[in-house]
Short mmCIF file of N, CA and C and ligand atoms in Angstrom, two decimals:
data_model
loop_
_atom_site.label_atom_id
_atom_site.label_comp_id
_atom_site.label_asym_id
_atom_site.label_seq_id
_atom_site.Cartn_x
_atom_site.Cartn_y
_atom_site.Cartn_z
N MET A 1 124.50 218.69 62.85
CA MET A 1 125.33 218.68 64.10
C MET A 1 126.78 219.19 63.90
N GLY A 2 127.37 220.08 64.62
CA GLY A 2 128.69 220.41 64.40
C GLY A 2 129.64 219.35 64.82
N THR A 3 131.14 219.72 64.36
CA THR A 3 132.11 218.53 64.54
C THR A 3 132.66 218.96 65.88
N GLN A 4 133.36 218.18 66.72
CA GLN A 4 133.86 218.58 67.86
C GLN A 4 135.30 218.18 67.87
N ASN A 5 136.04 219.19 68.23
CA ASN A 5 137.50 218.83 68.30
C ASN A 5 137.90 218.31 69.56
N VAL A 6 138.56 216.93 69.42
CA VAL A 6 139.07 216.43 70.81
C VAL A 6 140.63 216.78 71.07
N PRO A 7 141.03 217.36 72.28
CA PRO A 7 142.28 217.65 72.43
C PRO A 7 143.21 216.88 72.09
N SER A 8 144.29 217.23 71.32
CA SER A 8 145.17 215.98 70.91
C SER A 8 146.12 215.57 72.31
N SER A 9 146.22 216.17 73.35
CA SER A 9 146.73 215.52 74.39
C SER A 9 146.12 214.46 74.96
N LEU A 10 144.50 214.62 75.10
CA LEU A 10 143.82 213.43 75.15
C LEU A 10 144.01 211.99 74.37
N VAL A 11 144.09 212.47 73.22
CA VAL A 11 144.21 211.24 72.09
C VAL A 11 145.50 210.72 72.56
N GLN A 12 146.50 211.32 72.81
CA GLN A 12 147.81 210.90 73.17
C GLN A 12 147.58 209.93 74.44
N PHE A 13 147.09 210.47 75.66
CA PHE A 13 147.01 209.65 76.70
C PHE A 13 146.11 208.39 76.57
N ALA A 14 144.88 208.63 75.49
CA ALA A 14 144.28 207.14 75.57
C ALA A 14 145.20 206.13 74.68
N ILE A 15 145.95 206.59 73.79
CA ILE A 15 147.08 205.85 73.22
C ILE A 15 147.88 205.12 74.18
N ALA A 16 148.32 206.13 75.00
CA ALA A 16 149.53 205.63 75.69
C ALA A 16 148.73 204.46 76.78
N ASP A 17 147.79 204.71 77.23
CA ASP A 17 146.92 204.03 78.00
C ASP A 17 146.89 202.50 77.62
N LYS A 18 146.33 202.45 76.23
CA LYS A 18 146.18 201.28 75.51
C LYS A 18 147.65 200.48 75.19
N LEU A 19 148.57 201.20 75.12
CA LEU A 19 149.94 200.46 74.99
C LEU A 19 150.48 199.93 76.64
N ILE A 20 150.02 200.78 77.39
CA ILE A 20 150.63 200.28 78.84
C ILE A 20 149.80 199.08 79.20
N ASN A 21 148.48 199.10 78.95
CA ASN A 21 147.58 197.90 79.41
C ASN A 21 148.05 196.68 78.56
N ILE A 22 148.45 197.07 77.18
CA ILE A 22 148.94 195.59 76.57
C ILE A 22 150.14 195.19 77.27
N GLY A 23 150.93 195.92 77.54
CA GLY A 23 152.51 195.51 78.10
C GLY A 23 151.88 194.80 79.28
N ARG A 24 151.06 195.32 80.26
CA ARG A 24 150.59 194.70 81.55
C ARG A 24 150.15 193.33 81.11
N ALA A 25 148.88 193.35 80.10
CA ALA A 25 148.45 192.00 79.96
C ALA A 25 149.41 190.95 79.57
N ASN A 26 150.44 191.28 78.74
CA ASN A 26 151.50 190.22 78.25
C ASN A 26 152.67 190.14 79.22
N SER A 27 152.59 190.55 80.33
CA SER A 27 153.79 190.15 81.39
C SER A 27 153.10 190.24 82.64
N LEU A 28 152.01 189.31 82.85
CA LEU A 28 151.45 189.07 84.31
C LEU A 28 152.88 188.36 85.17
N TRP A 29 152.46 188.90 86.32
CA TRP A 29 153.27 188.06 87.16
C TRP A 29 152.73 187.57 88.41
N PRO A 30 152.31 186.34 88.49
CA PRO A 30 151.72 185.56 89.50
C PRO A 30 152.31 185.48 90.81
N LEU A 31 151.58 185.90 91.79
CA LEU A 31 152.36 185.23 93.34
C LEU A 31 152.38 183.69 93.38
N THR A 32 153.63 183.31 94.06
CA THR A 32 153.81 181.93 94.13
C THR A 32 153.11 181.73 95.39
N PHE A 33 152.09 180.95 95.39
CA PHE A 33 151.14 180.75 96.63
C PHE A 33 150.03 179.73 96.17
N GLY A 34 150.28 178.62 96.99
CA GLY A 34 148.98 177.69 96.75
C GLY A 34 148.64 177.14 97.98
N ILE A 35 147.36 176.99 98.13
CA ILE A 35 146.63 176.29 99.41
C ILE A 35 146.12 175.00 99.44
N ALA A 36 146.03 174.19 98.46
CA ALA A 36 145.61 172.71 98.39
C ALA A 36 145.98 172.37 97.03
N CYS A 37 145.01 171.28 96.79
CA CYS A 37 145.57 170.33 95.74
C CYS A 37 145.67 171.11 94.15
N CYS A 38 144.70 172.23 93.98
CA CYS A 38 144.73 172.81 92.71
C CYS A 38 145.99 173.55 92.65
N ALA A 39 146.83 173.76 93.73
CA ALA A 39 148.12 174.29 93.26
C ALA A 39 149.07 173.32 92.64
N ILE A 40 148.61 172.05 92.85
CA ILE A 40 149.50 171.00 91.94
C ILE A 40 149.39 171.29 90.45
N GLU A 41 148.12 171.49 90.42
CA GLU A 41 147.82 171.86 88.76
C GLU A 41 148.53 173.06 88.20
N MET A 42 148.70 173.87 89.14
CA MET A 42 149.16 175.35 88.62
C MET A 42 150.71 175.11 88.72
N MET A 43 151.26 174.45 89.50
CA MET A 43 152.76 174.13 89.41
C MET A 43 153.05 173.38 87.92
N ALA A 44 152.15 172.64 87.49
CA ALA A 44 152.11 171.55 86.43
C ALA A 44 152.13 172.72 85.16
N THR A 45 151.27 173.56 85.27
CA THR A 45 151.22 174.66 84.40
C THR A 45 152.55 175.27 84.10
N GLY A 46 153.23 175.51 85.00
CA GLY A 46 154.55 176.34 84.96
C GLY A 46 155.53 175.47 84.29
N CYS A 47 155.36 174.25 84.10
CA CYS A 47 156.51 173.36 83.65
C CYS A 47 156.26 173.38 82.06
N ALA A 48 157.32 172.81 81.67
CA ALA A 48 157.80 173.08 80.24
C ALA A 48 156.75 172.44 79.24
N ARG A 49 156.14 171.42 79.81
CA ARG A 49 155.20 170.81 78.78
C ARG A 49 153.94 171.72 78.29
N PHE A 50 153.40 172.67 79.51
CA PHE A 50 152.46 173.65 79.06
C PHE A 50 152.96 174.83 78.53
N ASP A 51 154.04 175.30 78.95
CA ASP A 51 154.84 176.35 78.45
C ASP A 51 154.20 177.57 78.43
N MET A 52 153.86 177.95 79.78
CA MET A 52 153.34 179.21 80.30
C MET A 52 153.80 180.62 79.86
N SER A 53 155.23 180.52 79.35
CA SER A 53 155.87 181.64 78.71
C SER A 53 155.39 182.19 77.49
N ARG A 54 154.60 181.27 76.87
CA ARG A 54 153.81 181.69 75.67
C ARG A 54 152.97 182.83 75.90
N PHE A 55 152.46 182.77 77.02
CA PHE A 55 151.57 183.99 77.34
C PHE A 55 152.10 185.25 78.15
N GLY A 56 153.58 184.94 78.56
CA GLY A 56 153.90 186.00 79.29
C GLY A 56 153.65 185.88 80.84
N ALA A 57 153.30 184.81 81.33
CA ALA A 57 152.87 184.85 82.74
C ALA A 57 153.69 183.88 83.50
N GLU A 58 154.96 183.58 83.14
CA GLU A 58 155.68 182.41 83.84
C GLU A 58 156.41 182.92 84.87
N VAL A 59 156.58 184.33 85.09
CA VAL A 59 157.59 184.73 86.09
C VAL A 59 156.74 184.71 87.54
N PHE A 60 156.76 183.73 88.14
CA PHE A 60 156.03 183.58 89.43
C PHE A 60 156.96 184.13 90.38
N ARG A 61 156.40 185.03 91.26
CA ARG A 61 157.09 185.96 92.07
C ARG A 61 157.22 185.58 93.53
N PRO A 62 158.19 185.36 94.45
CA PRO A 62 157.97 184.95 95.74
C PRO A 62 157.64 185.97 96.70
N SER A 63 157.16 187.19 96.25
CA SER A 63 156.84 188.38 97.15
C SER A 63 155.59 188.86 96.68
N PRO A 64 154.58 189.36 97.51
CA PRO A 64 153.27 189.87 96.93
C PRO A 64 153.85 191.23 96.36
N ARG A 65 154.87 192.05 96.92
CA ARG A 65 154.95 193.27 96.48
C ARG A 65 155.81 193.31 95.08
N GLN A 66 156.08 192.10 94.49
CA GLN A 66 156.32 192.03 93.12
C GLN A 66 155.30 191.57 92.01
N SER A 67 154.32 191.26 92.66
CA SER A 67 153.30 190.38 91.90
C SER A 67 152.37 191.29 91.56
N ASP A 68 151.40 190.98 90.32
CA ASP A 68 150.10 191.70 90.01
C ASP A 68 148.96 190.73 89.82
N VAL A 69 149.28 189.17 90.04
CA VAL A 69 148.13 188.44 89.91
C VAL A 69 148.20 187.64 91.08
N MET A 70 147.14 187.35 91.69
CA MET A 70 146.94 186.29 92.81
C MET A 70 145.94 185.22 92.23
N ILE A 71 146.52 183.94 92.07
CA ILE A 71 145.81 182.92 91.69
C ILE A 71 145.50 181.99 92.83
N VAL A 72 144.16 182.15 93.40
CA VAL A 72 143.76 181.35 94.57
C VAL A 72 143.65 180.00 94.09
N ALA A 73 144.46 179.11 94.54
CA ALA A 73 144.51 177.85 94.07
C ALA A 73 144.22 176.84 95.27
N GLY A 74 143.11 176.68 95.55
CA GLY A 74 142.68 175.72 96.62
C GLY A 74 141.54 175.88 97.50
N THR A 75 141.41 175.15 98.49
CA THR A 75 140.57 175.38 99.54
C THR A 75 140.82 176.30 100.56
N ILE A 76 139.87 177.36 100.74
CA ILE A 76 140.16 178.39 101.74
C ILE A 76 139.57 178.20 103.16
N THR A 77 140.36 178.03 103.99
CA THR A 77 139.79 177.62 105.19
C THR A 77 139.84 179.08 106.12
N LYS A 78 138.91 179.07 106.87
CA LYS A 78 138.54 180.45 107.59
C LYS A 78 140.03 180.89 108.46
N LYS A 79 140.95 179.73 108.75
CA LYS A 79 142.10 180.20 109.43
C LYS A 79 143.18 180.78 108.57
N MET A 80 143.06 180.49 107.11
CA MET A 80 143.94 181.18 106.24
C MET A 80 143.45 182.33 105.63
N MET A 81 142.17 182.42 105.90
CA MET A 81 141.72 183.84 105.14
C MET A 81 142.47 185.04 105.20
N PRO A 82 142.65 185.37 106.60
CA PRO A 82 143.36 186.62 107.09
C PRO A 82 144.80 186.66 106.54
N GLY A 83 145.57 185.57 106.30
CA GLY A 83 146.86 185.62 105.55
C GLY A 83 146.67 185.86 104.16
N ILE A 84 145.59 185.21 103.44
CA ILE A 84 145.41 185.48 101.95
C ILE A 84 145.14 186.94 101.92
N LYS A 85 144.49 187.52 102.60
CA LYS A 85 143.72 188.82 102.42
C LYS A 85 145.16 189.74 102.80
N THR A 86 145.94 189.58 103.70
CA THR A 86 147.09 190.22 103.90
C THR A 86 148.09 190.23 102.52
N LEU A 87 148.29 189.07 101.99
CA LEU A 87 149.14 188.72 100.91
C LEU A 87 148.51 189.53 99.75
N TYR A 88 147.14 189.68 99.45
CA TYR A 88 146.53 190.66 98.82
C TYR A 88 146.86 192.04 98.76
N ASP A 89 146.65 192.65 100.11
CA ASP A 89 146.71 193.85 100.39
C ASP A 89 148.23 194.43 99.91
N GLN A 90 149.34 193.62 100.20
CA GLN A 90 150.57 193.87 100.19
C GLN A 90 150.91 193.91 98.52
N MET A 91 149.86 193.46 97.80
CA MET A 91 150.57 193.76 96.34
C MET A 91 150.25 194.91 95.74
N PRO A 92 151.13 195.44 94.99
CA PRO A 92 150.91 196.72 94.25
C PRO A 92 149.67 197.08 93.31
N GLU A 93 148.99 197.99 93.06
CA GLU A 93 148.18 198.15 92.10
C GLU A 93 148.64 198.49 90.94
N PRO A 94 147.84 198.27 89.65
CA PRO A 94 146.91 197.60 89.48
C PRO A 94 147.09 195.98 89.79
N LYS A 95 145.97 195.22 90.12
CA LYS A 95 146.45 193.73 90.39
C LYS A 95 144.96 193.30 90.33
N TRP A 96 145.29 191.78 89.86
CA TRP A 96 144.02 191.03 89.61
C TRP A 96 143.97 189.67 90.50
N VAL A 97 142.79 189.05 90.47
CA VAL A 97 142.67 187.83 91.19
C VAL A 97 142.02 186.80 90.33
N MET A 98 142.52 185.43 90.28
CA MET A 98 141.95 184.56 89.59
C MET A 98 141.43 183.36 90.79
N ALA A 99 140.30 183.02 90.52
CA ALA A 99 139.96 181.90 91.50
C ALA A 99 140.02 180.60 90.58
N LEU A 100 141.00 179.83 91.09
CA LEU A 100 141.33 178.46 90.67
C LEU A 100 140.75 177.08 91.30
N GLY A 101 139.79 176.80 90.32
CA GLY A 101 139.02 175.39 90.90
C GLY A 101 137.64 175.55 91.98
N ASN A 102 137.09 174.58 91.83
CA ASN A 102 135.84 174.85 92.43
C ASN A 102 135.75 175.34 93.98
N CYS A 103 136.87 174.82 94.80
CA CYS A 103 137.09 175.35 96.33
C CYS A 103 137.11 176.77 96.24
N ALA A 104 137.98 177.45 95.45
CA ALA A 104 138.28 178.89 95.31
C ALA A 104 137.04 179.61 94.77
N ILE A 105 136.20 178.70 94.08
CA ILE A 105 134.99 179.52 93.45
C ILE A 105 133.80 179.44 94.54
N SER A 106 133.58 178.16 95.22
CA SER A 106 132.38 178.21 95.88
C SER A 106 132.37 177.26 97.04
N GLY A 107 133.76 176.87 97.56
CA GLY A 107 133.76 176.06 98.55
C GLY A 107 134.00 174.67 98.05
N GLY A 108 133.57 174.34 96.79
CA GLY A 108 133.96 173.01 95.95
C GLY A 108 133.31 171.64 96.81
N PRO A 109 133.74 170.79 96.95
CA PRO A 109 132.88 169.45 97.65
C PRO A 109 133.19 169.80 99.30
N PHE A 110 133.70 170.73 99.76
CA PHE A 110 133.49 170.79 101.14
C PHE A 110 132.33 171.87 101.53
N ALA A 111 131.45 172.34 100.52
CA ALA A 111 130.43 173.14 100.68
C ALA A 111 129.19 172.49 100.99
N PHE A 112 129.17 171.73 102.09
CA PHE A 112 128.15 170.95 102.48
C PHE A 112 127.65 171.66 103.87
N GLU A 113 126.17 171.21 104.15
CA GLU A 113 125.75 171.73 105.25
C GLU A 113 125.95 171.30 106.65
N GLY A 114 126.65 172.19 107.44
CA GLY A 114 127.18 171.74 108.64
C GLY A 114 128.54 171.98 108.74
N GLN A 115 129.04 172.28 107.42
CA GLN A 115 130.72 172.63 107.65
C GLN A 115 131.17 173.73 108.50
N TYR A 116 132.16 173.96 108.91
CA TYR A 116 132.35 174.97 109.91
C TYR A 116 133.36 175.69 109.77
N SER A 117 134.38 175.19 108.68
CA SER A 117 135.70 175.80 108.71
C SER A 117 136.32 176.28 107.32
N ILE A 118 135.47 176.18 106.20
CA ILE A 118 135.68 176.57 104.89
C ILE A 118 135.05 177.96 104.40
N VAL A 119 135.71 178.56 103.64
CA VAL A 119 135.19 180.09 103.18
C VAL A 119 134.55 179.56 101.90
N LEU A 120 133.21 179.86 101.67
CA LEU A 120 132.71 179.45 100.26
C LEU A 120 132.80 180.42 99.19
N GLY A 121 134.29 180.37 98.95
CA GLY A 121 134.68 181.24 97.59
C GLY A 121 135.54 182.40 97.86
N ALA A 122 136.62 182.71 97.13
CA ALA A 122 137.57 183.82 97.35
C ALA A 122 136.79 185.02 97.13
N ASP A 123 135.78 185.04 96.45
CA ASP A 123 135.00 186.41 96.07
C ASP A 123 134.17 186.98 97.46
N GLU A 124 134.32 185.92 98.66
CA GLU A 124 133.67 186.54 99.89
C GLU A 124 134.59 187.59 100.43
N PHE A 125 135.67 187.50 99.94
CA PHE A 125 136.72 188.67 100.69
C PHE A 125 137.57 189.39 99.64
N LEU A 126 137.61 188.79 98.34
CA LEU A 126 138.66 189.37 97.34
C LEU A 126 137.90 189.63 95.94
N PRO A 127 138.32 190.80 95.32
CA PRO A 127 137.62 190.98 94.08
C PRO A 127 138.17 189.85 92.90
N VAL A 128 137.35 189.00 92.88
CA VAL A 128 137.78 188.01 91.87
C VAL A 128 137.40 188.56 90.19
N ASP A 129 138.47 188.53 89.59
CA ASP A 129 138.22 188.92 88.20
C ASP A 129 138.00 187.63 87.19
N VAL A 130 138.51 186.63 87.31
CA VAL A 130 138.53 185.28 86.63
C VAL A 130 138.12 184.27 87.32
N TYR A 131 136.99 183.35 86.92
CA TYR A 131 136.96 181.99 87.69
C TYR A 131 137.44 180.74 86.50
N VAL A 132 137.93 179.87 87.23
CA VAL A 132 138.55 178.84 86.33
C VAL A 132 137.79 177.57 87.13
N PRO A 133 136.94 176.83 86.69
CA PRO A 133 136.15 175.71 87.25
C PRO A 133 136.83 174.46 86.90
N GLY A 134 136.39 173.65 88.08
CA GLY A 134 137.10 172.18 87.69
C GLY A 134 137.69 171.76 89.14
N CYS A 135 137.74 170.56 89.39
CA CYS A 135 138.15 169.77 90.54
C CYS A 135 139.00 168.62 90.36
N PRO A 136 140.36 168.78 90.01
CA PRO A 136 140.96 170.12 89.86
C PRO A 136 140.76 170.70 88.30
N PRO A 137 141.05 171.80 88.01
CA PRO A 137 141.04 172.12 86.60
C PRO A 137 142.41 171.80 85.94
N ARG A 138 142.14 171.28 84.86
CA ARG A 138 143.49 170.95 84.05
C ARG A 138 144.27 172.17 83.83
N PRO A 139 145.73 171.89 83.33
CA PRO A 139 146.63 173.26 83.38
C PRO A 139 146.07 174.03 81.99
N GLU A 140 145.50 173.19 81.18
CA GLU A 140 144.96 174.04 79.75
C GLU A 140 143.78 175.09 80.26
N ALA A 141 142.95 174.56 81.23
CA ALA A 141 141.88 175.54 81.85
C ALA A 141 142.59 176.65 82.44
N LEU A 142 143.72 176.41 83.26
CA LEU A 142 144.31 177.75 83.79
C LEU A 142 144.71 178.49 82.65
N LEU A 143 145.54 178.06 81.60
CA LEU A 143 145.80 178.86 80.67
C LEU A 143 144.99 179.60 79.84
N GLN A 144 143.59 178.76 79.61
CA GLN A 144 142.51 179.64 79.15
C GLN A 144 142.08 180.78 80.07
N GLY A 145 142.23 180.65 81.48
CA GLY A 145 141.84 181.65 82.29
C GLY A 145 142.96 182.86 82.21
N ILE A 146 144.16 182.58 81.82
CA ILE A 146 145.04 183.63 81.85
C ILE A 146 144.80 184.43 80.48
N ILE A 147 144.31 183.80 79.52
CA ILE A 147 144.16 184.43 78.36
C ILE A 147 143.00 185.33 78.44
N GLU A 148 142.07 184.61 79.15
CA GLU A 148 140.92 185.71 79.66
C GLU A 148 141.29 186.83 80.31
N LEU A 149 141.90 186.66 81.40
CA LEU A 149 142.51 187.90 82.10
C LEU A 149 143.26 188.90 81.21
N GLU A 150 144.12 188.27 80.30
CA GLU A 150 144.93 189.18 79.36
C GLU A 150 143.98 190.21 78.48
N HIS A 151 142.82 189.30 78.17
CA HIS A 151 141.79 190.17 77.42
C HIS A 151 141.24 191.11 78.34
N LEU A 152 140.83 190.81 79.63
CA LEU A 152 140.30 191.70 80.54
C LEU A 152 141.23 193.09 80.52
N VAL A 153 142.59 192.71 80.72
CA VAL A 153 143.50 193.68 81.33
C VAL A 153 143.92 194.66 80.25
N SER A 154 143.84 194.17 78.98
CA SER A 154 144.32 194.79 77.49
C SER A 154 142.85 195.58 76.93
N ASP A 155 141.59 195.24 77.52
CA ASP A 155 140.32 195.69 77.01
C ASP A 155 140.20 195.20 75.66
N TRP A 156 140.65 194.20 75.16
CA TRP A 156 140.68 193.64 73.76
C TRP A 156 139.34 193.40 73.52
N LYS A 157 138.39 192.91 74.07
CA LYS A 157 137.19 192.76 73.66
C LYS A 157 136.43 194.06 73.23
N ARG A 158 136.71 195.04 73.88
CA ARG A 158 136.09 196.53 73.54
C ARG A 158 136.65 196.98 72.25
N TRP A 159 137.97 196.52 71.99
CA TRP A 159 138.77 197.01 70.59
C TRP A 159 137.98 196.33 69.69
N GLU A 160 137.72 194.87 69.65
CA GLU A 160 137.11 194.06 68.76
C GLU A 160 135.79 194.63 68.39
N ASN A 161 135.04 194.91 69.55
CA ASN A 161 133.60 195.33 69.16
C ASN A 161 133.32 196.70 70.18
N PRO A 162 133.31 197.93 69.57
CA PRO A 162 133.22 199.04 70.35
C PRO A 162 131.78 199.23 70.90
N GLU A 163 130.81 198.26 70.36
CA GLU A 163 129.65 198.52 70.94
C GLU A 163 129.49 197.91 72.53
N ILE A 164 130.33 197.11 72.85
CA ILE A 164 130.40 196.82 74.11
C ILE A 164 130.67 197.56 75.21
N ALA A 165 130.03 198.13 76.28
CA ALA A 165 130.00 199.16 77.05
C ALA A 165 131.52 198.94 77.93
S1 SF4 B 1 138.92 172.06 93.81
FE1 SF4 B 1 139.01 169.88 93.98
S2 SF4 B 1 141.39 169.82 93.46
FE2 SF4 B 1 140.66 171.95 93.62
S3 SF4 B 1 141.48 172.30 95.98
FE3 SF4 B 1 139.27 171.83 96.03
S4 SF4 B 1 139.32 169.57 96.19
FE4 SF4 B 1 141.38 170.05 95.63
#
């Protein structure tokens, strides 16, 4: 089998892509936004005790136009859903979504028969990238979720194991 020459310009773009994604992964800017009790844990994660800045994700932005991560922290009511979707739509690309807590994952303790006001998970209307379970999840769990998101953004697992598609 003959050898194939890959154009050097393609190699350069591939390396630039990796570098840009490493930069993105290590400087996530979450949207300052919480909808129920899980948001208290998110606030605690931002405090000095847990030192979120170790992972480059401590710059919570007050505007969706300056954010690249939406942490859906809390119970999603049907009344709130259009507002959350509008915030997501206003975030520039590329952007990622984390579902924090059982309510944001599946409706949590409110997902019982006959309930009429709760959305059964953020993935009903948003493309969720990382799920962090718990009621509420501890700040350490949110930090673990951020690390998982960083691996996803930087494609780190694929570097470690090229067999992964
Ligand atoms: S998962 Fe539990 S702590 Fe989080 S918003 Fe729902 S009820 Fe509150």
